Short mmCIF file of C-alpha atoms in Angstrom, two decimals:
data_model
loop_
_atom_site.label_atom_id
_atom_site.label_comp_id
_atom_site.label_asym_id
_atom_site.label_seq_id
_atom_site.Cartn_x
_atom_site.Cartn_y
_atom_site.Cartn_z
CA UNK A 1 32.03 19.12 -16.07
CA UNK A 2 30.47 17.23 -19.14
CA UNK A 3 26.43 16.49 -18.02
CA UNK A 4 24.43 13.17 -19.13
CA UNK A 5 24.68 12.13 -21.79
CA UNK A 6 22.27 10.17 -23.98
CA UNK A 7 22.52 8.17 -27.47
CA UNK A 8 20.91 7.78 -29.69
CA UNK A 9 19.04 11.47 -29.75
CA UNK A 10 16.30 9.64 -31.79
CA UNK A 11 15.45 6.45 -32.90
CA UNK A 12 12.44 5.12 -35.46
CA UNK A 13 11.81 1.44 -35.15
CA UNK A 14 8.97 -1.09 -36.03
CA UNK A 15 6.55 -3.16 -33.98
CA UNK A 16 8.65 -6.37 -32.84
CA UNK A 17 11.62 -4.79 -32.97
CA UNK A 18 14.00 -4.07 -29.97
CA UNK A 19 16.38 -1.29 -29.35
CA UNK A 20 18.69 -0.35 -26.91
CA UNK A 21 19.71 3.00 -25.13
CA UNK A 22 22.54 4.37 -23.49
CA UNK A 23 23.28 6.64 -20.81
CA UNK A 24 26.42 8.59 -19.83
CA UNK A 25 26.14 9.76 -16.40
CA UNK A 26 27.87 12.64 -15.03
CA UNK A 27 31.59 11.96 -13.87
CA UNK A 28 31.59 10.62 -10.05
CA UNK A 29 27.92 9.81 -10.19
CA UNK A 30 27.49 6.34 -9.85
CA UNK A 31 23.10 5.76 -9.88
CA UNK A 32 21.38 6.41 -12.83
CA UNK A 33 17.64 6.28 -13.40
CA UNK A 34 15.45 5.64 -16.19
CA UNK A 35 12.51 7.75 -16.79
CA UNK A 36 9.81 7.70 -19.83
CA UNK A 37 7.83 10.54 -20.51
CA UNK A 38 4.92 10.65 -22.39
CA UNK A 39 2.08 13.41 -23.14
CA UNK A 40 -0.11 13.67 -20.03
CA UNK A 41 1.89 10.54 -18.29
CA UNK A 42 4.65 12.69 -16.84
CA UNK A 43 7.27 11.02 -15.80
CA UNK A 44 7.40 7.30 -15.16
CA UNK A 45 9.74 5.58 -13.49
CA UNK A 46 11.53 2.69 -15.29
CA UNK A 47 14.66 1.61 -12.49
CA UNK A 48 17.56 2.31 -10.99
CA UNK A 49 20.99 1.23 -11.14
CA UNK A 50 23.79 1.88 -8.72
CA UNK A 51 27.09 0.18 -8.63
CA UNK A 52 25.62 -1.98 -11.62
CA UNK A 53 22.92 -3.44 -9.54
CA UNK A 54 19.07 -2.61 -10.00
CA UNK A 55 17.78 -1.40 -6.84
CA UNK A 56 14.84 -0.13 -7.75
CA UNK A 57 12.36 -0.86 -10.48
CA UNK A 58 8.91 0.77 -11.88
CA UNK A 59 5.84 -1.00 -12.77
CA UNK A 60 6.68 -1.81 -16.47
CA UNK A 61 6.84 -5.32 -17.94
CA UNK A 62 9.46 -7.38 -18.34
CA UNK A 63 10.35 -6.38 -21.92
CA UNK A 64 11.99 -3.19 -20.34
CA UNK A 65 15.18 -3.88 -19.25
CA UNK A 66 18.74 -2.14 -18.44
CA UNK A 67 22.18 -2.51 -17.14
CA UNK A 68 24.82 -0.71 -15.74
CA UNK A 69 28.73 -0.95 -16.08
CA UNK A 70 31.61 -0.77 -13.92
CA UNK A 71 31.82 3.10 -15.16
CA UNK A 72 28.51 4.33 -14.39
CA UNK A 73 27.26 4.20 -17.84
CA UNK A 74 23.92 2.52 -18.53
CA UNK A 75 22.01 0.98 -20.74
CA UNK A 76 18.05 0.37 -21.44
CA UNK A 77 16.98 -1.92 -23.55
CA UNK A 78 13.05 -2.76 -24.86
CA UNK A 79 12.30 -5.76 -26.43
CA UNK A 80 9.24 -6.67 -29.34
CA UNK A 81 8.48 -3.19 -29.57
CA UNK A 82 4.88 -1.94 -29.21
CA UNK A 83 3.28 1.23 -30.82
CA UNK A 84 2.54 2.27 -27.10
CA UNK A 85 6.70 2.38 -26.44
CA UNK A 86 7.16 5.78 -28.47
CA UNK A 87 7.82 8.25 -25.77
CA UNK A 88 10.69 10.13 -24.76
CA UNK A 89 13.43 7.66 -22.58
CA UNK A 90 14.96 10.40 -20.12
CA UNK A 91 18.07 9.10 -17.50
CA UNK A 92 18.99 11.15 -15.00
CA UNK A 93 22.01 10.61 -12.51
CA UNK A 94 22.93 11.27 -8.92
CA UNK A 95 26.15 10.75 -6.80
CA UNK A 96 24.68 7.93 -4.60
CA UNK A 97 20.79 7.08 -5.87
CA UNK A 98 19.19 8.68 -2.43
CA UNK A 99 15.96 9.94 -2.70
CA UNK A 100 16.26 13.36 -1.92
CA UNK A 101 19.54 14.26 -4.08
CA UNK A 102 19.48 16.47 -7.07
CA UNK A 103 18.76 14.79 -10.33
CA UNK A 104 21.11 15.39 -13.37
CA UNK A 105 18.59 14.62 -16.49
CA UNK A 106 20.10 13.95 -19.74
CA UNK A 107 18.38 15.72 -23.26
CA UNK A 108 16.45 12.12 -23.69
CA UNK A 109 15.94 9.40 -26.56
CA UNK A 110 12.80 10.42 -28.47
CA UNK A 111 11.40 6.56 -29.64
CA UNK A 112 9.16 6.40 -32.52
CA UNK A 113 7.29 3.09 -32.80
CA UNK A 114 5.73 2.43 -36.21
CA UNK B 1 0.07 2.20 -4.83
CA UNK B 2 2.22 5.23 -4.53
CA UNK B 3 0.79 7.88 -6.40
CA UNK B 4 1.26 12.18 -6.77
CA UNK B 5 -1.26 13.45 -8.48
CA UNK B 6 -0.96 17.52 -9.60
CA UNK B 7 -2.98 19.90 -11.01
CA UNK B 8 -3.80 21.67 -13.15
CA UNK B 9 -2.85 20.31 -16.16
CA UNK B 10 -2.41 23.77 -17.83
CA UNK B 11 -2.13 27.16 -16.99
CA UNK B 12 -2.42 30.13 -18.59
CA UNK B 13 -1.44 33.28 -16.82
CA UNK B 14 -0.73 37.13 -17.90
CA UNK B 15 3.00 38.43 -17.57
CA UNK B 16 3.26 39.66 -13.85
CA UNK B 17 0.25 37.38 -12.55
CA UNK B 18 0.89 34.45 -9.87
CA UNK B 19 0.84 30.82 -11.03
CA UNK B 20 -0.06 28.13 -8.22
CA UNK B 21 0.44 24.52 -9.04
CA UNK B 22 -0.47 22.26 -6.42
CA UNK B 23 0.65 18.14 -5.97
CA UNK B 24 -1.11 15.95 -3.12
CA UNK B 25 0.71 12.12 -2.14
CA UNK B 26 -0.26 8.93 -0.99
CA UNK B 27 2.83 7.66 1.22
CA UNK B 28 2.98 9.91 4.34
CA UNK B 29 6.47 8.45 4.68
CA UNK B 30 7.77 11.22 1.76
CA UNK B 31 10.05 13.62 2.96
CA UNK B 32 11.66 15.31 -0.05
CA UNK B 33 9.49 17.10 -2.19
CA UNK B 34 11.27 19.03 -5.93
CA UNK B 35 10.37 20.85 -8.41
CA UNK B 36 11.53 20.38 -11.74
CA UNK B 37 11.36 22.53 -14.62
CA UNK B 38 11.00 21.25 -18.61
CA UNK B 39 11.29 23.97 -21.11
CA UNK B 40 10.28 22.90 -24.58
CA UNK B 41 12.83 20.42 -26.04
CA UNK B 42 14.60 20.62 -22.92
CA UNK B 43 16.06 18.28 -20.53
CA UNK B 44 14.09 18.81 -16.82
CA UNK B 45 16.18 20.92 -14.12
CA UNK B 46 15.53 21.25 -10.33
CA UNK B 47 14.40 24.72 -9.23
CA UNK B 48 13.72 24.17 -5.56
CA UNK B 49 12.99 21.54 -3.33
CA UNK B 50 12.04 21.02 0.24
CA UNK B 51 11.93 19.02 3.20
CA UNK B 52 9.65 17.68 5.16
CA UNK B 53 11.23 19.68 8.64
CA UNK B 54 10.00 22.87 6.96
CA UNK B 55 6.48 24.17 5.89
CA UNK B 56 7.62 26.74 3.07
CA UNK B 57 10.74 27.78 1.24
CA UNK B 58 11.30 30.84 -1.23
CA UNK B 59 13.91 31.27 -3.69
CA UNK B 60 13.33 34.80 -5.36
CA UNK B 61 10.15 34.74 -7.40
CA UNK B 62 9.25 31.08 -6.36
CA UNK B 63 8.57 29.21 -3.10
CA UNK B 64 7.49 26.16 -2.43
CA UNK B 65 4.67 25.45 0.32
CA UNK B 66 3.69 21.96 2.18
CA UNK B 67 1.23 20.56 4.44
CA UNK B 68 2.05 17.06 5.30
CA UNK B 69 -0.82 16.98 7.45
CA UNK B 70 -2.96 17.34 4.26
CA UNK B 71 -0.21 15.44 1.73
CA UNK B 72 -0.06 18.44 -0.18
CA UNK B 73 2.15 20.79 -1.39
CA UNK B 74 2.16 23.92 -3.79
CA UNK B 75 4.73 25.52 -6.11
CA UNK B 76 4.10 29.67 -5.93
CA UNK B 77 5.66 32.17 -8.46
CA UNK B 78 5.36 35.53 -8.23
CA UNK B 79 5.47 38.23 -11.56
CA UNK B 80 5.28 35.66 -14.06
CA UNK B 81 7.60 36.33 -16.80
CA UNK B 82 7.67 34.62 -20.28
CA UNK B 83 10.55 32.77 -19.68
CA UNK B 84 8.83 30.84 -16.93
CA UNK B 85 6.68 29.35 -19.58
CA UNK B 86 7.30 25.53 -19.40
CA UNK B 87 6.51 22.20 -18.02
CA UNK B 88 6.33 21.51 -14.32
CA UNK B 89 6.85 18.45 -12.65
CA UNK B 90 6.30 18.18 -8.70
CA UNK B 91 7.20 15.01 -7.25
CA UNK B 92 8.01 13.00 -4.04
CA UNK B 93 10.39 10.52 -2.26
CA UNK B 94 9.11 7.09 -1.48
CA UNK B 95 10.50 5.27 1.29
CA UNK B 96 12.27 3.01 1.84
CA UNK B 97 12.38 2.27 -1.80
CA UNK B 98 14.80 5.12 -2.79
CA UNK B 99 13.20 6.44 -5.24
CA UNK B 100 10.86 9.46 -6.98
CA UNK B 101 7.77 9.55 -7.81
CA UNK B 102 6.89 12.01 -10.24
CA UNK B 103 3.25 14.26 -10.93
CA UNK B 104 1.56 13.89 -14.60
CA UNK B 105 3.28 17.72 -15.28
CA UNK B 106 1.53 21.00 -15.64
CA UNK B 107 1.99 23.38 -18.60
CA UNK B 108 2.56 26.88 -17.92
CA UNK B 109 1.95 29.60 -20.20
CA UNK B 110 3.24 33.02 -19.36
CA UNK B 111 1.33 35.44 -21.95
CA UNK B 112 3.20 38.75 -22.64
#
């Protein structure tokens, strides 16, 4: 069984600039969850998708957004980058979103903001 | 807000020493507390988890310990062995919003 799958692996981009992720979740799972991970930050919760509706979402602004399609996969997308976006994006998927199943984490999007 | 705050930070143990990392909550409505483990350049994995109907779970050289009384809980592992050198990440369930909440991470370094 093939596990998550992120694109790009990295990414360099400038301030103002927007770029957008994607997620392949593993086959069956239908929530996927966006994470970003930064030095000292752990891991912070962007949102949730299941059945392509958000159900949950993290305290980040607006310019963080995502989607999800009728086959699971996902997308984030960040808008008029800031140097304080570089991190490392991190989905993970589950079969049904609920709090206490198993996460499935993909290898992550390292960002670099310049 | 909800919040899991863990410590330390870093760790730095001998090879066959014990490593405690300890995680407290805010929401006493959290019933599902994992572990997850982050080698370097590595994607995080579950190593054990546990409920809230149970006070302490062991899975060979690790076990996992909580006090919901307190809002804490502890990750224990016994004879330390390079391999378990890597970043930990405790976290908790927040209901009824579905979701994790994850702790700021503690690096472990297992000296030979």
């Amino acid at each position: 069984k093939a596990g998550v799958t992120q694109t790009p692996r990295y990414l360099i981009k400038t301030r103002g600039q927007q770029v957008t992720l994607s997620c392949s979740p593993i086959s069956g799972h239908r929530s996927v969850s966006w994470y970003q991970q930064t030095p000292g930050q752990g891991l912070q919760f962007l949102f949730e998708y299941f059945s392509e509706t958000q159900r949950n979402k993290g305290n980040f602004p607006g310019r963080f957004s995502g989607r999800q399609f009728s086959n699971s996969r996902s997308e984030m997308n960040v808008s008029t980058l800031e140097l304080g976006d570089s991190a490392l994006y991190l989905c993970a998927s589950s079969r049904t979103g609920g709090s206490d199943e198993k996460l499935f984490f993909g290898s992550g999007t390292q960002l670099s903001v310049l | 807000g909800e919040n899991v705050e863990q410590h330390p930070s870093t760790l730095s143990v001998q090879e066959g020493d014990s490593a405690v990392i300890k995680c407290t909550y805010s929401d006493s409505a959290s019933n599902y507390f994992p572990w997850y483990k982050q080698e370097l350049g590595k994607r995080p994995q579950l190593i054990i988890d546990i409920r809230s109907n149970v006070g302490e779970k062991k899975d060979q050289r690790i076990a996992v310990t909580l006090n919901k009384t307190a809002k804490h809980f502890s990750l224990h592992i016994t004879e330390t062995q390079p391999e378990d050198s890597a970043v930990y990440f405790c976290a908790a369930s927040i209901s009824p919003l579905n979701k994790l909440i994850f702790g700021a991470g503690t690096r472990l370094a297992v000296h030979p």
